[in-house]
Short mmCIF file of C-alpha atoms and ligand atoms in Angstrom, two decimals:
data_model
loop_
_atom_site.label_atom_id
_atom_site.label_comp_id
_atom_site.label_asym_id
_atom_site.label_seq_id
_atom_site.Cartn_x
_atom_site.Cartn_y
_atom_site.Cartn_z
CA MET A 730 -0.01 0.02 0.00
CA GLU A 731 1.41 3.32 -0.98
CA LYS A 732 1.53 5.79 1.92
CA SER A 733 3.35 8.95 2.92
CA LEU A 734 6.10 9.89 5.36
CA ILE A 735 5.83 13.56 6.39
CA ARG A 736 8.99 15.14 7.65
CA PRO A 737 9.19 18.76 8.87
CA SER A 738 12.50 20.60 8.40
CA PHE A 739 12.96 20.90 12.14
CA VAL A 740 13.47 17.11 12.18
CA THR A 741 16.08 17.29 9.44
CA GLN A 742 17.77 20.30 10.96
CA PHE A 743 18.04 18.74 14.44
CA SER A 744 21.39 17.39 15.57
CA CYS A 745 22.29 16.33 19.13
CA ILE A 746 24.86 18.67 20.66
CA GLY A 747 26.21 16.02 23.05
CA SER A 748 28.44 17.34 25.82
CA ASP A 749 27.29 20.96 25.12
CA CYS A 750 23.71 20.11 26.07
CA GLU A 751 22.32 22.04 29.07
CA ASP A 752 20.06 19.17 30.16
CA SER A 753 21.48 15.98 28.70
CA CYS A 754 19.10 13.02 28.25
CA CYS A 755 21.95 10.82 29.53
CA TYR A 756 20.90 11.89 33.09
CA GLY A 757 18.05 10.71 35.29
CA TRP A 758 16.29 8.38 32.86
CA ASN A 759 15.71 4.67 33.38
CA ILE A 760 16.91 3.46 29.98
CA ILE A 761 15.91 -0.13 29.28
CA ILE A 762 17.68 -2.35 26.72
CA ASP A 763 16.61 -5.57 25.04
CA LYS A 764 18.23 -9.00 25.52
CA GLN A 765 20.17 -8.95 22.24
CA SER A 766 21.72 -5.51 22.88
CA TYR A 767 22.59 -6.54 26.43
CA LYS A 768 24.43 -9.70 25.22
CA LYS A 769 26.20 -7.81 22.44
CA THR A 770 27.35 -5.06 24.86
CA LEU A 771 28.72 -7.71 27.31
CA ALA A 772 30.50 -9.41 24.52
CA HIS A 773 32.05 -6.23 23.11
CA LYS A 774 35.73 -6.25 23.96
CA GLU A 775 36.00 -2.56 24.80
CA LEU A 776 32.73 -2.38 26.69
CA LYS A 777 32.40 -5.66 28.54
CA SER A 778 34.27 -4.63 31.69
CA LEU A 779 32.28 -1.39 32.05
CA ALA A 780 29.06 -3.15 31.25
CA GLN A 781 29.39 -5.36 34.26
CA THR A 782 28.67 -2.33 36.46
CA ALA A 783 26.82 0.03 34.12
CA LEU A 784 24.08 -2.50 33.30
CA LYS A 785 21.71 -4.25 35.62
CA LYS A 786 19.53 -7.19 34.50
CA VAL A 787 15.75 -6.70 35.11
CA LYS A 788 14.50 -9.48 32.87
CA LYS A 789 10.94 -8.16 32.55
CA SER A 790 10.74 -9.29 28.92
CA GLU A 791 12.99 -9.94 25.91
CA GLN A 792 12.61 -6.21 25.15
CA GLN A 793 13.05 -5.09 28.75
CA TRP A 794 16.06 -7.27 29.68
CA ALA A 795 18.40 -4.80 31.42
CA GLN A 796 18.59 -1.25 32.64
CA MET A 797 21.32 1.37 32.53
CA VAL A 798 22.73 2.04 36.12
CA LEU A 799 22.86 5.72 37.06
CA ASP A 800 25.49 7.25 39.29
CA SER A 801 24.80 9.44 42.35
CA LYS A 802 24.34 12.44 40.07
CA GLY A 803 21.86 10.56 37.88
CA ALA A 804 24.39 10.10 35.04
CA CYS A 805 24.34 7.04 32.80
CA GLY A 806 27.27 4.74 33.64
CA PHE A 807 28.40 4.72 30.04
CA LEU A 808 29.32 8.42 30.01
CA ASP A 809 33.01 9.23 29.94
CA ASP A 810 34.62 12.18 31.71
CA LYS A 811 33.80 14.45 28.68
CA GLN A 812 30.17 13.41 29.09
CA LEU A 813 30.27 11.39 25.87
CA CYS A 814 28.55 8.05 25.39
CA GLN A 815 31.05 5.25 25.24
CA ILE A 816 28.62 2.83 23.61
CA HIS A 817 28.25 5.24 20.74
CA ALA A 818 32.01 5.99 20.62
CA LYS A 819 33.27 2.43 20.78
CA ALA A 820 30.48 0.31 19.18
CA GLY A 821 28.54 2.79 17.09
CA GLU A 822 24.86 3.57 16.97
CA ASP A 823 23.76 -0.07 16.42
CA LEU A 824 24.37 -1.08 20.01
CA LEU A 825 22.47 1.87 21.50
CA SER A 826 19.10 1.16 23.20
CA HIS A 827 16.04 2.01 21.11
CA THR A 828 15.43 5.17 23.32
CA CYS A 829 19.05 6.35 23.02
CA LYS A 830 19.03 5.72 19.27
CA THR A 831 15.84 7.57 18.59
CA TYR A 832 15.31 10.29 21.27
CA PRO A 833 14.14 13.03 20.81
CA ARG A 834 12.79 11.77 17.47
CA MET A 835 9.20 10.66 17.61
CA SER A 836 6.39 10.01 15.13
CA HIS A 837 2.73 9.33 15.04
CA MET A 838 0.58 7.57 12.49
CA LYS A 839 -2.52 9.06 10.86
CA ASP A 840 -4.50 7.29 8.17
CA GLY A 841 -1.51 5.01 7.51
CA ASP A 842 0.87 8.02 6.95
CA ARG A 843 3.84 8.58 9.29
CA TYR A 844 4.33 12.11 10.72
CA GLU A 845 7.86 12.62 12.17
CA SER A 846 8.53 15.06 14.95
CA LEU A 847 10.80 15.86 17.89
CA SER A 848 10.12 16.05 21.69
CA LEU A 849 10.35 19.53 23.24
CA SER A 850 11.90 17.91 26.32
CA CYS A 851 15.26 18.06 24.47
CA PRO A 852 16.72 21.57 24.65
CA GLU A 853 18.28 21.45 21.26
CA ALA A 854 15.04 20.16 19.72
CA ALA A 855 13.22 23.07 21.45
CA ARG A 856 15.72 25.56 20.06
CA THR A 857 15.32 24.10 16.54
CA ILE A 858 11.52 24.15 16.67
CA LEU A 859 11.08 27.53 18.37
CA LEU A 860 13.95 29.64 17.14
CA LYS A 861 15.67 28.38 14.01
CA PRO A 862 14.66 29.81 10.65
CA ASP A 863 12.76 27.70 8.16
CA ALA A 864 11.91 25.07 10.81
CA PHE A 865 8.45 24.37 9.31
CA GLN A 866 9.07 23.33 5.72
CA PHE A 867 7.48 19.94 5.17
CA GLU A 868 8.57 17.22 2.78
CA ARG A 869 6.42 14.25 1.89
CA MET A 870 7.93 10.95 0.77
CA THR A 871 6.25 7.90 -0.53
CA VAL A 872 6.58 4.69 1.49
CA ASN A 873 5.05 1.29 1.20
CA HIS A 874 3.59 -0.77 4.06
CA HIS A 875 0.69 -3.11 4.77
CA ARG A 876 -0.22 -2.15 8.32
CA THR A 877 -3.88 -1.67 9.03
CA PHE A 878 -5.05 1.70 10.35
CA LYS A 879 -8.19 3.35 11.57
CA ALA A 880 -9.36 6.17 9.35
CA THR A 881 -9.43 9.68 10.91
CA PRO A 882 -13.01 10.99 11.19
CA ILE A 883 -13.81 13.82 8.86
CA TRP A 884 -14.59 16.20 11.79
CA ALA A 885 -11.10 15.68 13.18
CA LYS A 886 -9.41 16.30 9.79
CA LYS A 887 -11.34 19.53 9.30
CA ALA A 888 -10.84 20.73 12.83
CA HIS A 889 -7.12 20.04 12.61
CA ASP A 890 -6.57 21.96 9.31
CA TYR A 891 -8.77 24.92 10.28
CA THR A 892 -7.19 25.21 13.70
CA ILE A 893 -3.76 25.62 12.04
CA GLN A 894 -5.12 28.18 9.62
CA LEU A 895 -6.74 30.18 12.38
CA LEU A 896 -3.58 30.17 14.48
CA LEU A 897 -1.32 31.17 11.60
CA LYS A 898 -3.62 33.86 10.11
CA PRO A 899 -1.25 36.74 9.33
CA GLU A 900 -1.51 39.99 11.28
CA GLN A 901 -3.81 38.39 13.87
CA PRO A 902 -2.75 38.25 17.51
CA ILE A 903 -2.34 34.75 18.78
CA GLU A 904 -4.94 35.39 21.52
CA HIS A 905 -7.58 36.11 18.83
CA GLY A 906 -6.59 32.99 16.93
CA LEU A 907 -6.93 30.93 20.09
CA THR A 908 -10.34 32.51 20.80
CA ALA A 909 -11.45 31.46 17.30
CA VAL A 910 -10.09 27.91 17.81
CA GLY A 911 -12.13 27.69 21.07
CA ILE A 912 -15.30 28.59 19.24
CA LEU A 913 -14.51 26.19 16.43
CA MET A 914 -13.99 23.39 18.94
CA LYS A 915 -17.47 23.88 20.37
CA THR A 916 -18.93 23.27 16.91
CA THR A 917 -16.49 20.40 16.38
CA GLU A 918 -17.66 18.81 19.55
CA ARG A 919 -21.25 18.91 18.38
CA VAL A 920 -20.29 17.38 15.07
CA ALA A 921 -18.24 14.64 16.79
CA ASN A 922 -21.30 13.82 19.00
CA GLY A 923 -23.47 13.48 15.86
CA GLU A 924 -25.61 16.62 16.64
CA LEU A 925 -24.52 18.50 13.51
CA GLU A 926 -23.30 17.66 10.03
CA SER A 927 -19.55 18.08 9.35
CA SER A 928 -20.33 20.96 7.03
CA ALA A 929 -21.11 22.97 10.23
CA ILE A 930 -17.31 23.06 10.89
CA ASP A 931 -16.72 24.55 7.40
CA ASP A 932 -19.46 27.13 8.02
CA MET A 933 -18.10 28.09 11.34
CA PHE A 934 -14.57 28.41 10.06
CA GLN A 935 -15.76 30.83 7.31
CA GLN A 936 -17.76 32.82 9.92
CA LEU A 937 -14.67 33.07 12.16
CA LEU A 938 -12.58 34.36 9.26
CA SER A 939 -15.15 37.07 8.65
CA LEU A 940 -15.32 37.87 12.36
CA SER A 941 -11.54 38.22 12.42
CA ASN A 942 -11.49 40.40 9.27
CA ASN A 943 -14.17 42.79 10.46
CA GLY A 944 -12.76 43.17 14.04
CA GLN A 945 -15.60 41.35 15.86
CA LEU A 946 -13.37 38.61 17.04
CA LYS A 947 -11.24 41.16 18.80
CA GLN A 948 -14.37 42.68 20.46
CA HIS A 949 -15.47 39.11 21.44
CA PHE A 950 -12.09 38.48 23.06
CA GLU A 951 -12.01 41.83 24.80
CA GLY A 952 -15.60 41.37 26.11
CA PHE A 953 -14.70 38.36 28.32
CA ASN A 954 -14.84 38.87 32.06
CA LYS A 955 -11.21 39.13 33.06
CA ASP A 956 -11.81 39.29 36.74
CA THR A 957 -10.64 35.77 37.45
CA GLU A 958 -7.26 36.44 39.05
CA ILE A 959 -7.90 34.19 42.03
CA HIS A 960 -8.95 31.24 39.87
CA LYS A 961 -6.01 31.72 37.56
CA MET A 962 -3.58 31.83 40.47
CA HIS A 963 -5.10 28.68 41.79
CA ALA A 964 -4.79 26.95 38.40
CA PHE A 965 -1.17 28.01 38.15
CA THR A 966 -0.16 27.00 41.65
CA SER A 967 -1.99 23.67 41.54
CA MET A 968 -0.38 22.65 38.26
CA GLN A 969 3.08 23.85 39.53
CA LEU A 970 2.67 21.91 42.79
CA TRP A 971 1.64 18.78 40.91
CA LEU A 972 4.65 19.04 38.52
CA ASN A 973 6.75 19.48 41.67
CA THR A 974 5.80 15.92 42.68
CA ASN A 975 7.86 14.46 39.82
CA LYS A 976 10.72 12.26 41.09
CA ALA A 977 14.13 13.86 41.20
CA GLY A 978 15.86 13.29 37.92
CA ARG A 979 16.54 14.87 34.61
CA GLY A 980 15.50 18.44 34.40
CA ARG A 981 15.05 18.79 38.19
CA SER A 982 17.70 21.49 38.69
CA ARG A 983 16.32 23.50 35.76
CA PHE A 984 12.79 23.11 37.21
CA GLU A 985 14.17 24.53 40.51
CA GLN A 986 15.21 27.66 38.63
CA ILE A 987 11.58 28.21 37.71
CA ASN A 988 10.45 27.54 41.26
CA GLN A 989 12.97 30.04 42.57
CA ALA A 990 11.79 32.67 40.07
CA ILE A 991 8.17 32.06 41.17
CA CYS A 992 9.16 32.52 44.85
CA ALA A 993 11.04 35.69 44.03
CA MET A 994 7.70 37.16 42.72
CA GLY A 995 6.37 37.18 46.29
CA ASP A 996 5.41 40.47 48.01
CA GLY A 997 6.43 41.46 51.60
CA ASP A 998 4.31 38.61 52.94
CA ASN A 999 5.72 36.16 50.37
CA LYS A 1000 2.39 36.11 48.58
CA ILE A 1001 2.46 35.63 44.83
CA SER A 1002 -0.39 37.17 42.83
CA MET A 1003 -1.52 36.79 39.30
CA GLY A 1004 -1.45 40.59 39.11
CA ARG A 1005 2.37 40.62 39.70
CA ILE A 1006 2.86 37.79 37.15
CA ASN A 1007 0.74 39.59 34.59
CA GLN A 1008 2.62 42.82 35.21
CA ALA A 1009 5.98 41.00 34.68
CA TRP A 1010 4.54 39.57 31.43
CA ARG A 1011 3.44 43.00 30.15
CA ASP A 1012 6.42 45.10 31.39
CA VAL A 1013 9.36 42.74 30.97
CA ALA A 1014 8.61 39.53 29.06
CA LEU A 1015 6.65 41.00 26.16
CA PRO A 1016 9.24 43.69 25.32
CA ALA A 1017 12.00 41.02 25.61
CA LEU A 1018 10.11 38.79 23.21
CA ALA A 1019 9.84 41.50 20.60
CA GLU A 1020 12.63 39.82 18.63
CA HIS A 1021 10.72 36.51 18.75
CA GLN A 1022 7.31 37.62 17.46
CA THR A 1023 6.55 34.21 15.98
CA LEU A 1024 7.45 32.26 19.23
CA PHE A 1025 3.93 31.27 20.21
CA SER A 1026 2.56 30.78 16.68
CA ARG A 1027 5.49 28.38 16.07
CA TYR A 1028 4.81 26.67 19.39
CA LEU A 1029 1.11 26.27 18.69
CA PHE A 1030 1.75 25.02 15.12
CA TYR A 1031 4.19 22.45 16.47
CA TYR A 1032 1.68 21.60 19.23
CA CYS A 1033 -1.13 20.91 16.72
CA TYR A 1034 1.10 18.96 14.45
CA HIS A 1035 2.88 16.95 17.13
CA MET A 1036 -0.14 16.09 19.23
CA ASN A 1037 -2.48 15.76 16.23
CA PHE A 1038 -4.80 18.29 17.84
CA PRO A 1039 -7.75 18.04 18.55
CA GLN A 1040 -7.39 14.20 18.74
CA VAL A 1041 -5.31 14.43 21.89
CA ASP A 1042 -5.29 11.33 24.14
CA ALA A 1043 -8.88 10.41 24.85
CA LEU A 1044 -10.06 14.03 25.16
CA THR A 1045 -13.08 15.62 23.52
CA PRO A 1046 -12.27 18.53 21.17
CA SER A 1047 -13.34 21.10 23.82
CA GLN A 1048 -11.31 19.36 26.49
CA ALA A 1049 -8.25 19.25 24.11
CA PHE A 1050 -8.61 23.00 23.60
CA ARG A 1051 -8.79 23.66 27.36
CA VAL A 1052 -5.60 21.65 27.90
CA MET A 1053 -3.94 23.56 25.08
CA LEU A 1054 -4.86 26.83 26.70
CA LEU A 1055 -3.57 25.61 30.10
CA ASP A 1056 -0.17 24.76 28.45
CA PHE A 1057 -0.13 28.22 26.83
CA PHE A 1058 -1.00 29.83 30.09
CA MET A 1059 1.58 27.93 32.08
CA LEU A 1060 4.40 28.73 29.57
CA ARG A 1061 3.42 32.39 29.62
CA CYS A 1062 3.68 32.44 33.45
CA TYR A 1063 7.04 30.69 33.24
CA LEU A 1064 8.37 33.28 30.84
CA ALA A 1065 6.93 36.10 32.95
CA VAL A 1066 8.58 34.94 36.24
CA ILE A 1067 12.00 34.22 34.59
CA ALA A 1068 11.81 37.66 32.79
CA ALA A 1069 11.02 39.35 36.14
CA GLN A 1070 14.02 37.66 37.83
CA LYS A 1071 16.47 38.25 35.00
CA GLN A 1072 15.02 41.57 33.88
CA GLY A 1073 14.83 40.26 30.32
CA LEU A 1074 14.73 37.01 28.44
CA SER A 1075 17.67 35.52 26.62
CA GLU A 1076 17.28 32.62 24.05
CA HIS A 1077 18.65 30.39 26.75
CA ASP A 1078 15.82 31.52 29.15
CA ILE A 1079 13.18 30.98 26.57
CA ILE A 1080 14.38 27.41 25.92
CA LEU A 1081 14.57 26.79 29.63
CA CYS A 1082 10.87 27.62 30.10
CA PHE A 1083 9.57 25.52 27.13
CA GLN A 1084 11.90 22.56 27.67
CA VAL A 1085 11.51 22.34 31.44
CA TYR A 1086 7.71 22.53 31.19
CA HIS A 1087 7.53 19.89 28.53
CA THR A 1088 9.95 17.57 30.26
CA ASN A 1089 7.80 17.63 33.40
CA ARG A 1090 4.54 17.40 31.46
CA GLN A 1091 5.91 14.36 29.66
CA HIS A 1092 6.84 12.66 32.92
CA LYS A 1093 3.10 12.69 33.95
CA ALA A 1094 1.51 9.72 32.37
CA ASN A 1095 -2.05 11.01 33.12
CA TYR A 1096 -1.28 14.68 32.44
CA SER A 1097 -4.19 15.57 30.20
CA GLN A 1098 -6.79 13.90 32.46
CA TYR A 1099 -5.41 15.73 35.55
CA ALA A 1100 -5.38 18.99 33.55
CA VAL A 1101 -9.06 18.64 32.59
CA GLU A 1102 -10.01 17.84 36.25
CA LEU A 1103 -8.00 20.80 37.51
CA LEU A 1104 -9.71 23.13 35.06
CA ASP A 1105 -13.19 21.75 35.98
CA LYS A 1106 -12.49 22.27 39.66
CA GLY A 1107 -11.04 25.71 39.11
CA GLN A 1108 -14.20 26.97 37.29
CA PHE A 1109 -12.61 26.88 33.84
CA GLU A 1110 -15.21 24.49 32.55
CA ASP A 1111 -16.63 26.42 29.63
CA LEU A 1112 -15.29 28.51 26.77
CA ALA A 1113 -15.92 31.89 28.25
CA SER A 1114 -14.03 31.03 31.44
CA ILE A 1115 -11.12 29.20 29.84
CA LEU A 1116 -10.49 32.15 27.51
CA THR A 1117 -9.83 34.36 30.52
CA LEU A 1118 -6.52 32.51 30.83
CA LEU A 1119 -5.43 34.51 27.77
CA ALA A 1120 -6.07 37.86 29.43
S1 SF4 B 2117 18.72 16.17 25.34
FE1 SF4 B 2117 18.91 16.35 23.05
S2 SF4 B 2117 20.71 17.64 22.69
FE2 SF4 B 2117 20.76 16.94 24.80
S3 SF4 B 2117 22.06 15.08 24.80
FE3 SF4 B 2117 19.98 14.42 24.60
S4 SF4 B 2117 19.47 14.32 22.37
FE4 SF4 B 2117 21.39 15.52 22.61
#
């Protein structure tokens, strides 16, 4: 069967920076290797002695046969004193575990086509996606395979394509694009539930384009009740506290930098308010991001592509939208607190915020479910309330 492989240029442009990496993936991860690789590593003349201590048999299955042993700093036992991987240096890529061979490369299947991507939990991948020029050129290659697949429902295809168009509409602030996507997801949800025909999504998309062109979308956005500071602060602190429960490991020290920046926002009584975070966003972060005008549109484009929005986990289209807004909101808060602490934002700081957030998000297996529950409890259960996170 003839199918496609879709590869964005950020995948082609990416290259691991090894020992120059600010948060190496060779730290703090339980890397599992299969039985064959375990045996080959033990049989390799230059690796066998080290492998006796750097590998531990777990024998959970043929695929999960052994695990890399980490030292007291969480470093993989195969790293040398220059922080370079000795398996890669002495035996080549073939002997690396599947995770080491592929990370941060990922892919998802849709209608039998493969869509390649990168994980934002790798700092260099984040830099490539968010900051490098021409990161979003796509090439399509023909491949053959006979795997079965489930066809994507028409509502999901339309919602995905229209979302990207609304977010990337030229000259439109990203907040207005997100407002339009929220409205589109309400209609999409009704189509997914069988209450409306799929043509309702086309009609709504056209309507939203007109509303954007004649300024009514802006009015709509500005008309939302923005007096939800307490709820927003609650959402932010609940999410941050939950991410704080991640086990110590990779990314932890960088996560602590965010925690310290949050604490530094406290007033005389050590109280942190959304008002102070918003002020830091407006007064310091936004001017510092003037050189990176496309930062959030790149991020949201990547988000839609990488997560196949709105078919995210088992969420409904409206839930997927609310989780997307929570991610956007958290990142904006991170940038604001770091900007306040540093009195500006370097490229390093921007990558810190996105990479640390996504590393921690990725380590929560039930992230999206928790996020939806948190939003429900925090009175962000409908479109009008969730859009206040953009204010
Ligand atoms: S996190 Fe990315 S850049 Fe850093 S060592 Fe791993 S693959 Fe390389």
